[in-house]
C-alpha cells in the first residue's frame, strides 16, 4: 500500500544526501558533492527554513534552489495544552488534510521542577486503515500516507514551536508505521543520522499493530530503534475481535517475527497491552502474556484504556471499558511475579484527547485549548 499525496511540488526535505545530490544535479547539472552535503546539513542539522539562510552556498545556487524547490513546512492549525503539560498539535498538510502530533513531558523532574524527558509522538499516516476497535484514529479510515518530509517536519515544527529539546520519539500517533514502510524508514534514517545529531536511534520507538513480513524486513534495516508490538490480547479469538488484522496475521506469526527482530538487532522488545475490563485482565491473561514476553529480553507496557466515546464506536468498540484500578495493580503484580519487566504507561494528555489511541481530530477546539 503506497498511497502518496497527489501533488506537492518539488521538495528537498525528506531526501537523503545522495537523493539531494541527484535532484539538484538533474535540475542544474554539475554541482559538486560537497554542496549537496552542505544543503543536507542546512536542511536537517540546522533546520533551515529558507534557502537564503544557507549562507555557505553561492548566491546563484541559493537563487536556483529557491526557484526550483520548495522549503517544506507544516501549518499549525491548532494547539491544545493539557493540565499535565502534554501539548497536542494539529497540523495542516499542503493538501489541507490534518494530522496530530503530541509532546509529552515525563513525570521525572529535575531540581528546577522542569520535566527531564520530552517525548514526541509522531503520526505516520492521515488516519489508519486497520480498524482496531479501541482506537479513535480508526474512525477516520486511511486518507493517505505521510511523506518522509511530513514525518520529519512534525519533529522540527514541534521543536520550533515549543523551543524544547525533544529527548525521545515514539512513532505512535495516527497510522500504522509499517504500512507506510518506505517513508518511515527514510524518516528514521535521517532523524538518526549521527552526522546530523538530531536524535539517537536508541531514543526512538516504532509501534506496530503487527505485520510479520514488515517486522522481519525492519529487523534487517540496521537502524537500531526499538520496536513495540501492540499485543493487547493473549488469544487469537479475542485479538481478532479487537484488531481485525490479527485474522490475517495471528499471534504465533507475530511472536515469531518479534523473535527475529530481537535475534537480528539484539534490541529488547516492547509489548503494549491495554487493559479492558473483563476481557483481557485476568490472572490467566497475565500469565499467558508473561510467557510470551519471556521468549526474548523485553518489557511489557501496560496501558490504561482511554475512552473513545467521542467517535461513537459500534459493536465491540462500544463495550470496551477500562479495567478498575484494583485490577490494574493486580495484573501488574502477576506479571512482575512471573519475572516480567513491567512499565505502566501514563495517560498523559487524556483530558485533551491526546493520549494513546485518542487521535482523531474529532473534538476540537477543547475547552482548555489555547487557540493560535
Ligand atoms: N498503529 C500503531 C501505532 C499507533 S497506536 C500500533 O498499533 O501500534 C499507538 C499505541 O496506542 C498502540 O499500542 C495502540 O494500541 C494504543 N492505543 C490505541 N488506542 C488506544 C486507546 N483507546 N487507549 C489506550 N491505548 C490505545
Short mmCIF file of C-alpha atoms and ligand atoms in Angstrom, two decimals:
data_model
loop_
_atom_site.label_atom_id
_atom_site.label_comp_id
_atom_site.label_asym_id
_atom_site.label_seq_id
_atom_site.Cartn_x
_atom_site.Cartn_y
_atom_site.Cartn_z
CA UNK A 1 0.00 0.00 0.00
CA UNK A 2 1.63 3.24 -1.01
CA UNK A 3 -0.96 5.93 -1.29
CA UNK A 4 1.00 9.07 -1.89
CA UNK A 5 -0.24 12.62 -1.92
CA UNK A 6 -1.26 13.67 -5.40
CA UNK A 7 0.67 16.86 -5.90
CA UNK A 8 3.02 18.63 -3.64
CA UNK A 9 5.74 20.23 -5.75
CA UNK A 10 9.46 19.71 -5.51
CA UNK A 11 10.90 19.38 -2.04
CA UNK A 12 14.43 18.60 -0.94
CA UNK A 13 13.29 17.92 2.58
CA UNK A 14 12.71 14.21 3.08
CA UNK A 15 15.59 13.31 0.74
CA UNK A 16 18.87 11.83 1.88
CA UNK A 17 22.21 13.29 0.85
CA UNK A 18 22.53 11.15 -2.26
CA UNK A 19 18.98 11.96 -3.37
CA UNK A 20 19.55 15.67 -2.81
CA UNK A 21 22.63 15.42 -4.99
CA UNK A 22 20.72 13.65 -7.74
CA UNK A 23 17.79 16.09 -7.55
CA UNK A 24 19.85 19.26 -7.77
CA UNK A 25 22.13 17.86 -10.45
CA UNK A 26 19.21 16.87 -12.62
CA UNK A 27 17.99 20.49 -12.39
CA UNK A 28 21.21 22.49 -12.57
CA UNK A 29 23.94 19.98 -13.59
CA UNK A 30 27.46 19.71 -12.20
CA UNK A 31 27.00 20.74 -8.58
CA UNK A 32 29.89 19.27 -6.57
CA UNK A 33 29.07 16.66 -3.92
CA UNK A 34 30.22 18.85 -1.03
CA UNK A 35 27.48 21.35 -1.91
CA UNK A 36 24.84 18.62 -1.57
CA UNK A 37 26.34 17.75 1.78
CA UNK A 38 26.09 21.38 2.87
CA UNK A 39 22.46 21.55 1.80
CA UNK A 40 21.76 18.28 3.63
CA UNK A 41 23.25 19.77 6.78
CA UNK A 42 21.41 23.07 6.46
CA UNK A 43 18.09 21.31 5.97
CA UNK A 44 18.33 18.85 8.82
CA UNK A 45 21.11 19.70 11.27
CA UNK A 46 20.47 23.46 11.14
CA UNK A 47 16.72 23.22 10.38
CA UNK A 48 16.90 25.93 7.69
CA UNK A 49 13.51 27.28 6.67
CA UNK A 50 14.67 29.07 3.55
CA UNK A 51 17.47 28.74 1.03
CA UNK A 52 18.58 32.31 1.69
CA UNK A 53 19.71 31.14 5.14
CA UNK A 54 22.22 28.77 3.55
CA UNK A 55 24.94 31.36 3.55
CA UNK A 56 27.78 28.96 2.74
CA UNK A 57 26.26 28.41 -0.69
CA UNK A 58 26.95 30.75 -3.61
CA UNK A 59 24.14 33.23 -4.17
CA UNK A 60 23.48 31.84 -7.65
CA UNK A 61 22.86 28.36 -6.27
CA UNK A 62 20.68 29.71 -3.49
CA UNK A 63 18.52 31.50 -6.06
CA UNK A 64 18.35 28.41 -8.24
CA UNK A 65 17.27 26.33 -5.27
CA UNK A 66 14.69 28.89 -4.31
CA UNK A 67 13.16 28.88 -7.78
CA UNK A 68 13.10 25.11 -8.15
CA UNK A 69 12.50 23.60 -4.73
CA UNK A 70 10.00 24.47 -2.03
CA UNK A 71 11.07 24.53 1.59
CA UNK A 72 8.66 22.29 3.44
CA UNK A 73 6.65 23.33 6.45
CA UNK A 74 3.56 22.26 8.31
CA UNK A 75 0.91 24.78 9.19
CA UNK A 76 -0.11 24.78 12.81
CA UNK A 77 -3.90 24.74 12.78
CA UNK A 78 -4.47 24.34 16.48
CA UNK A 79 -2.69 23.63 19.73
CA UNK A 80 -4.11 22.27 23.00
CA UNK A 81 -2.32 22.15 26.32
CA UNK A 82 -3.29 19.56 28.90
CA UNK A 83 -3.30 20.09 32.65
CA UNK A 84 -0.36 17.67 32.85
CA UNK A 85 1.71 19.68 30.37
CA UNK A 86 1.06 17.46 27.34
CA UNK A 87 0.70 19.52 24.19
CA UNK A 88 -1.30 18.36 21.17
CA UNK A 89 -0.54 19.94 17.82
CA UNK A 90 -2.94 19.83 14.92
CA UNK A 91 -1.01 20.35 11.70
CA UNK A 92 -2.42 21.10 8.29
CA UNK A 93 -0.65 19.48 5.36
CA UNK A 94 -0.15 21.08 1.94
CA UNK A 95 -3.32 19.42 0.63
CA UNK A 96 -5.48 20.57 3.53
CA UNK A 97 -5.53 17.21 5.34
CA UNK A 98 -4.72 17.29 9.03
CA UNK A 99 -2.66 15.22 11.43
CA UNK A 100 -1.79 15.38 15.09
CA UNK A 101 1.48 15.21 16.98
CA UNK A 102 1.78 15.15 20.76
CA UNK A 103 4.59 16.32 23.03
CA UNK A 104 4.53 14.55 26.38
CA UNK A 105 6.65 15.68 29.32
CA UNK A 106 7.65 12.87 31.66
CA UNK A 107 6.84 12.86 35.33
CA UNK A 108 10.54 12.87 36.14
CA UNK A 109 11.57 16.39 37.15
CA UNK A 110 14.95 18.00 37.64
CA UNK A 111 15.88 20.22 40.59
CA UNK A 112 14.22 23.24 38.97
CA UNK A 113 10.96 21.33 38.56
CA UNK A 114 11.41 21.00 34.80
CA UNK A 115 10.49 17.73 33.19
CA UNK A 116 13.62 15.94 32.02
CA UNK A 117 12.11 13.86 29.30
CA UNK A 118 10.09 15.26 26.40
CA UNK A 119 8.65 12.55 24.24
CA UNK A 120 7.29 13.40 20.84
CA UNK A 121 4.58 11.16 19.46
CA UNK A 122 4.56 11.30 15.65
CA UNK A 123 1.91 10.36 13.10
CA UNK A 124 2.81 8.30 10.03
CA UNK A 125 -0.47 8.26 8.12
CA UNK A 126 -3.50 10.52 7.80
CA UNK A 127 -5.98 8.22 9.51
CA UNK A 128 -5.41 4.46 9.54
CA UNK A 129 -6.87 1.54 7.58
CA UNK A 130 -6.62 -1.06 10.33
CA UNK A 131 -9.91 -0.61 12.21
CA UNK A 132 -8.69 -1.54 15.72
CA UNK A 133 -11.88 -1.41 17.75
CA UNK A 134 -10.38 0.57 20.65
CA UNK A 135 -8.61 3.26 18.65
CA UNK A 136 -10.09 6.63 17.73
CA UNK A 137 -7.92 7.02 14.63
CA UNK A 138 -9.70 4.03 13.08
CA UNK A 139 -12.83 6.15 12.73
CA UNK A 140 -11.02 8.35 10.17
CA UNK A 141 -10.11 5.43 7.86
CA UNK A 142 -6.98 5.91 5.77
CA UNK A 143 -6.73 9.15 3.81
CA UNK A 144 -3.11 8.79 2.74
CA UNK A 145 0.44 8.01 3.80
CA UNK A 146 2.61 10.83 5.09
CA UNK A 147 5.75 11.62 3.12
CA UNK A 148 9.12 11.31 4.83
CA UNK A 149 9.26 15.11 4.89
CA UNK A 150 5.91 15.34 6.68
CA UNK A 151 7.12 12.88 9.32
CA UNK A 152 10.39 14.75 9.89
CA UNK A 153 8.65 18.13 9.84
CA UNK A 154 6.50 17.14 12.83
CA UNK A 155 9.75 16.91 14.79
CA UNK A 156 11.13 20.22 13.53
CA UNK A 157 7.88 22.16 13.91
CA UNK A 158 7.23 20.96 17.46
CA UNK A 159 10.80 21.80 18.39
CA UNK A 160 10.43 25.28 16.86
CA UNK A 161 7.02 25.97 18.36
CA UNK A 162 7.95 24.95 21.88
CA UNK A 163 11.66 25.73 21.97
CA UNK A 164 12.02 22.39 23.74
CA UNK A 165 14.74 19.82 23.20
CA UNK A 166 12.94 16.64 22.24
CA UNK A 167 14.58 13.74 24.08
CA UNK A 168 12.53 10.76 22.86
CA UNK A 169 10.39 9.95 19.85
CA UNK A 170 7.62 7.41 19.53
CA UNK A 171 6.04 6.51 16.19
CA UNK A 172 2.70 6.04 17.94
CA UNK A 173 0.47 8.78 16.59
CA UNK A 174 -2.02 8.32 13.80
CA UNK A 175 -1.48 5.44 11.44
CA UNK A 176 0.34 2.15 11.15
CA UNK A 177 4.04 2.92 10.59
CA UNK A 178 4.81 -0.37 8.86
CA UNK A 179 2.09 0.25 6.27
CA UNK A 180 4.00 3.37 5.24
CA UNK A 181 7.22 1.41 5.30
CA UNK A 182 9.48 3.28 2.87
CA UNK A 183 8.71 6.76 4.17
CA UNK A 184 9.01 5.67 7.79
CA UNK A 185 12.42 4.12 7.07
CA UNK A 186 13.54 7.24 5.23
CA UNK A 187 12.47 9.48 8.09
CA UNK A 188 14.22 7.23 10.61
CA UNK A 189 17.48 7.19 8.65
CA UNK A 190 17.53 10.98 8.55
CA UNK A 191 16.47 11.58 12.16
CA UNK A 192 19.09 9.11 13.41
CA UNK A 193 21.95 10.07 11.09
CA UNK A 194 24.82 10.57 13.59
CA UNK A 195 26.25 13.32 11.41
CA UNK A 196 23.13 15.43 11.89
CA UNK A 197 23.00 14.98 15.68
CA UNK A 198 19.21 15.17 15.79
CA UNK A 199 18.37 12.19 18.00
CA UNK A 200 19.89 8.81 18.80
CA UNK A 201 18.25 5.65 17.44
CA UNK A 202 18.03 4.25 20.97
CA UNK A 203 15.64 7.06 21.86
CA UNK A 204 13.13 6.15 19.19
CA UNK A 205 10.39 3.54 19.42
CA UNK A 206 8.29 2.42 16.47
CA UNK A 207 4.99 0.84 17.43
CA UNK A 208 3.19 -1.62 15.18
CA UNK A 209 -0.12 -3.42 15.25
CA UNK A 210 1.75 -6.46 13.95
CA UNK A 211 2.69 -7.09 10.32
CA UNK A 212 5.09 -10.05 10.40
CA UNK A 213 6.69 -9.62 6.97
CA UNK A 214 7.40 -5.94 7.55
CA UNK A 215 8.68 -6.60 11.10
CA UNK A 216 11.21 -9.10 9.71
CA UNK A 217 12.27 -6.71 6.96
CA UNK A 218 12.56 -3.90 9.51
CA UNK A 219 14.88 -6.08 11.60
CA UNK A 220 17.41 -6.06 8.78
CA UNK A 221 17.41 -2.27 8.16
CA UNK A 222 20.15 -1.75 10.75
CA UNK A 223 18.59 1.43 12.12
CA UNK A 224 18.74 0.44 15.79
CA UNK A 225 15.39 1.75 17.00
CA UNK A 226 13.17 -0.04 19.49
CA UNK A 227 10.15 -1.92 18.20
CA UNK A 228 6.91 -2.18 20.16
CA UNK A 229 4.16 -4.64 19.35
CA UNK A 230 0.58 -3.70 20.18
CA UNK A 231 -0.44 -7.09 21.51
CA UNK A 232 -3.48 -6.31 23.71
CA UNK A 233 -4.74 -9.91 23.85
CA UNK A 234 -3.23 -13.33 24.51
CA UNK A 235 -5.68 -15.40 22.47
CA UNK A 236 -6.35 -15.17 18.75
CA UNK A 237 -10.06 -15.29 19.44
CA UNK A 238 -10.05 -12.02 21.38
CA UNK A 239 -7.25 -10.33 19.41
CA UNK A 240 -9.07 -10.90 16.12
CA UNK A 241 -12.17 -9.22 17.56
CA UNK A 242 -10.21 -6.23 18.81
CA UNK A 243 -7.77 -5.97 15.93
CA UNK A 244 -9.08 -7.43 12.65
CA UNK A 245 -5.50 -7.51 11.26
CA UNK A 246 -5.00 -10.49 13.58
CA UNK A 247 -7.20 -12.66 11.34
CA UNK A 248 -4.57 -12.48 8.59
CA UNK A 249 -1.59 -12.45 10.97
CA UNK A 250 -2.27 -14.42 14.16
CA UNK A 251 -0.26 -14.12 17.39
CA UNK A 252 2.04 -17.06 16.66
CA UNK A 253 3.30 -15.41 13.46
CA UNK A 254 3.77 -12.09 15.24
CA UNK A 255 5.77 -13.57 18.07
CA UNK A 256 8.00 -15.38 15.59
CA UNK A 257 8.59 -12.08 13.77
CA UNK A 258 9.43 -10.36 17.07
CA UNK A 259 11.85 -13.21 17.88
CA UNK A 260 13.59 -12.38 14.64
CA UNK A 261 13.68 -8.67 15.45
CA UNK A 262 15.47 -9.46 18.68
CA UNK A 263 17.74 -12.08 17.14
CA UNK A 264 18.90 -9.77 14.37
CA UNK A 265 19.12 -6.47 16.28
CA UNK A 266 19.80 -7.52 19.88
CA UNK A 267 17.35 -4.79 20.93
CA UNK A 268 14.90 -5.79 23.69
CA UNK A 269 11.29 -5.88 22.59
CA UNK A 270 8.37 -3.90 23.95
CA UNK A 271 4.89 -5.37 24.15
CA UNK A 272 1.99 -2.99 24.58
CA UNK A 273 -1.07 -4.24 26.40
CA UNK A 274 -4.21 -2.19 27.03
CA UNK A 275 -6.31 -3.47 29.91
CA UNK A 276 -10.01 -3.84 29.10
CA UNK A 277 -12.36 -4.71 31.93
CA UNK A 278 -13.42 -8.34 31.91
CA UNK A 279 -11.86 -9.11 28.53
CA UNK A 280 -8.09 -9.44 28.87
CA UNK A 281 -7.38 -8.55 32.50
CA UNK A 282 -7.49 -11.92 34.30
CA UNK A 283 -4.60 -13.64 36.08
CA UNK A 284 -4.61 -16.28 33.34
CA UNK A 285 -4.17 -13.49 30.75
CA UNK A 286 -1.27 -12.07 32.75
CA UNK A 287 0.40 -15.47 32.89
CA UNK A 288 -0.06 -16.09 29.15
CA UNK A 289 1.31 -12.61 28.46
CA UNK A 290 4.30 -13.30 30.71
CA UNK A 291 5.06 -16.47 28.81
CA UNK A 292 5.07 -14.56 25.53
CA UNK A 293 7.21 -11.76 26.97
CA UNK A 294 9.79 -14.22 28.33
CA UNK A 295 10.63 -15.51 24.85
CA UNK A 296 13.11 -12.63 24.48
CA UNK A 297 14.54 -9.85 26.63
CA UNK A 298 11.57 -7.50 26.71
CA UNK A 299 9.37 -5.20 28.67
CA UNK A 300 5.61 -5.00 28.82
CA UNK A 301 3.96 -1.64 28.68
CA UNK A 302 0.62 -1.91 30.45
CA UNK A 303 -1.69 0.81 29.20
CA UNK A 304 -4.93 2.07 30.71
CA UNK A 305 -7.72 2.15 28.12
CA UNK A 306 -8.52 5.70 27.04
CA UNK A 307 -12.17 6.15 26.27
CA UNK A 308 -13.09 6.88 22.67
CA UNK A 309 -16.81 7.53 23.11
CA UNK A 310 -16.44 10.73 21.12
CA UNK A 311 -16.03 8.63 17.95
CA UNK A 312 -19.37 6.84 18.57
CA UNK A 313 -17.91 3.32 18.42
CA UNK A 314 -20.18 0.43 17.49
CA UNK A 315 -20.09 -3.33 18.15
CA UNK A 316 -17.35 -4.50 20.50
CA UNK A 317 -15.86 -0.97 20.43
CA UNK A 318 -18.89 0.34 22.31
CA UNK A 319 -18.50 -2.29 25.02
CA UNK A 320 -14.90 -1.58 25.98
CA UNK A 321 -14.21 -0.21 29.44
CA UNK A 322 -11.01 0.49 31.33
CA UNK A 323 -10.21 -2.07 33.97
CA UNK A 324 -10.54 -0.97 37.61
CA UNK A 325 -7.52 0.41 39.47
CA UNK A 326 -7.55 -2.65 41.65
CA UNK A 327 -7.41 -4.98 38.65
CA UNK A 328 -4.74 -2.86 37.02
CA UNK A 329 -2.49 -3.20 40.06
CA UNK A 330 -3.19 -6.92 40.45
CA UNK A 331 -2.47 -7.60 36.77
CA UNK A 332 0.88 -5.84 37.01
CA UNK A 333 1.72 -7.73 40.18
CA UNK A 334 1.11 -11.07 38.47
CA UNK A 335 3.34 -10.01 35.58
CA UNK A 336 6.11 -8.96 37.97
CA UNK A 337 5.85 -12.22 39.88
CA UNK A 338 6.24 -14.01 36.57
CA UNK A 339 9.55 -12.19 36.07
CA UNK A 340 8.33 -9.66 33.52
CA UNK A 341 9.76 -6.15 33.29
CA UNK A 342 6.61 -4.05 33.56
CA UNK A 343 6.20 -0.38 32.65
CA UNK A 344 2.95 1.43 33.21
CA UNK A 345 2.17 3.97 30.55
CA UNK A 346 0.68 7.13 31.92
CA UNK A 347 -2.43 8.63 30.40
CA UNK A 348 -0.74 11.95 29.65
CA UNK A 349 -2.99 14.28 27.78
CA UNK A 350 -6.17 12.28 28.27
CA UNK A 351 -8.06 15.46 29.15
CA UNK A 352 -7.36 16.86 25.69
CA UNK A 353 -7.82 13.60 23.75
CA UNK A 354 -4.08 13.44 23.19
CA UNK A 355 -3.48 10.12 24.94
CA UNK A 356 -2.68 6.92 23.06
CA UNK A 357 -5.38 6.00 20.63
CA UNK A 358 -7.34 9.21 21.03
CA UNK A 359 -6.06 10.99 17.96
CA UNK A 360 -8.95 11.51 15.60
CA UNK A 361 -9.28 15.25 15.04
CA UNK A 362 -12.78 14.97 16.33
CA UNK A 363 -13.06 17.16 19.36
CA UNK A 364 -11.53 20.48 18.60
CA UNK A 365 -11.38 23.04 19.98
CA UNK A 366 -11.18 21.70 23.51
CA UNK A 367 -12.40 23.83 26.42
CA UNK A 368 -8.89 24.31 27.80
CA UNK A 369 -7.30 24.55 24.39
CA UNK A 370 -5.17 27.51 23.55
CA UNK A 371 -6.10 28.97 20.19
CA UNK A 372 -3.24 30.01 17.94
N1 LIG B 1 -0.57 1.59 14.62
C1 LIG B 1 0.47 1.52 15.59
C2 LIG B 1 0.82 2.84 16.26
C3 LIG B 1 -0.29 3.75 16.67
S1 LIG B 1 -1.18 3.35 18.12
C4 LIG B 1 0.14 0.45 16.61
O1 LIG B 1 -0.92 -0.14 16.51
O2 LIG B 1 0.97 0.16 17.47
C5 LIG B 1 -0.08 3.59 19.46
C6 LIG B 1 -0.46 2.79 20.70
O3 LIG B 1 -1.66 3.27 21.31
C7 LIG B 1 -0.71 1.33 20.37
O4 LIG B 1 -0.19 0.48 21.33
C8 LIG B 1 -2.21 1.29 20.40
O5 LIG B 1 -2.68 0.01 20.51
C9 LIG B 1 -2.52 2.19 21.58
N2 LIG B 1 -3.90 2.61 21.64
C10 LIG B 1 -4.78 2.74 20.62
N3 LIG B 1 -5.99 3.14 21.09
C11 LIG B 1 -5.89 3.24 22.42
C12 LIG B 1 -6.80 3.61 23.46
N4 LIG B 1 -8.04 3.97 23.20
N5 LIG B 1 -6.34 3.60 24.73
C13 LIG B 1 -5.07 3.28 25.02
N6 LIG B 1 -4.16 2.94 24.09
C14 LIG B 1 -4.56 2.91 22.80
#
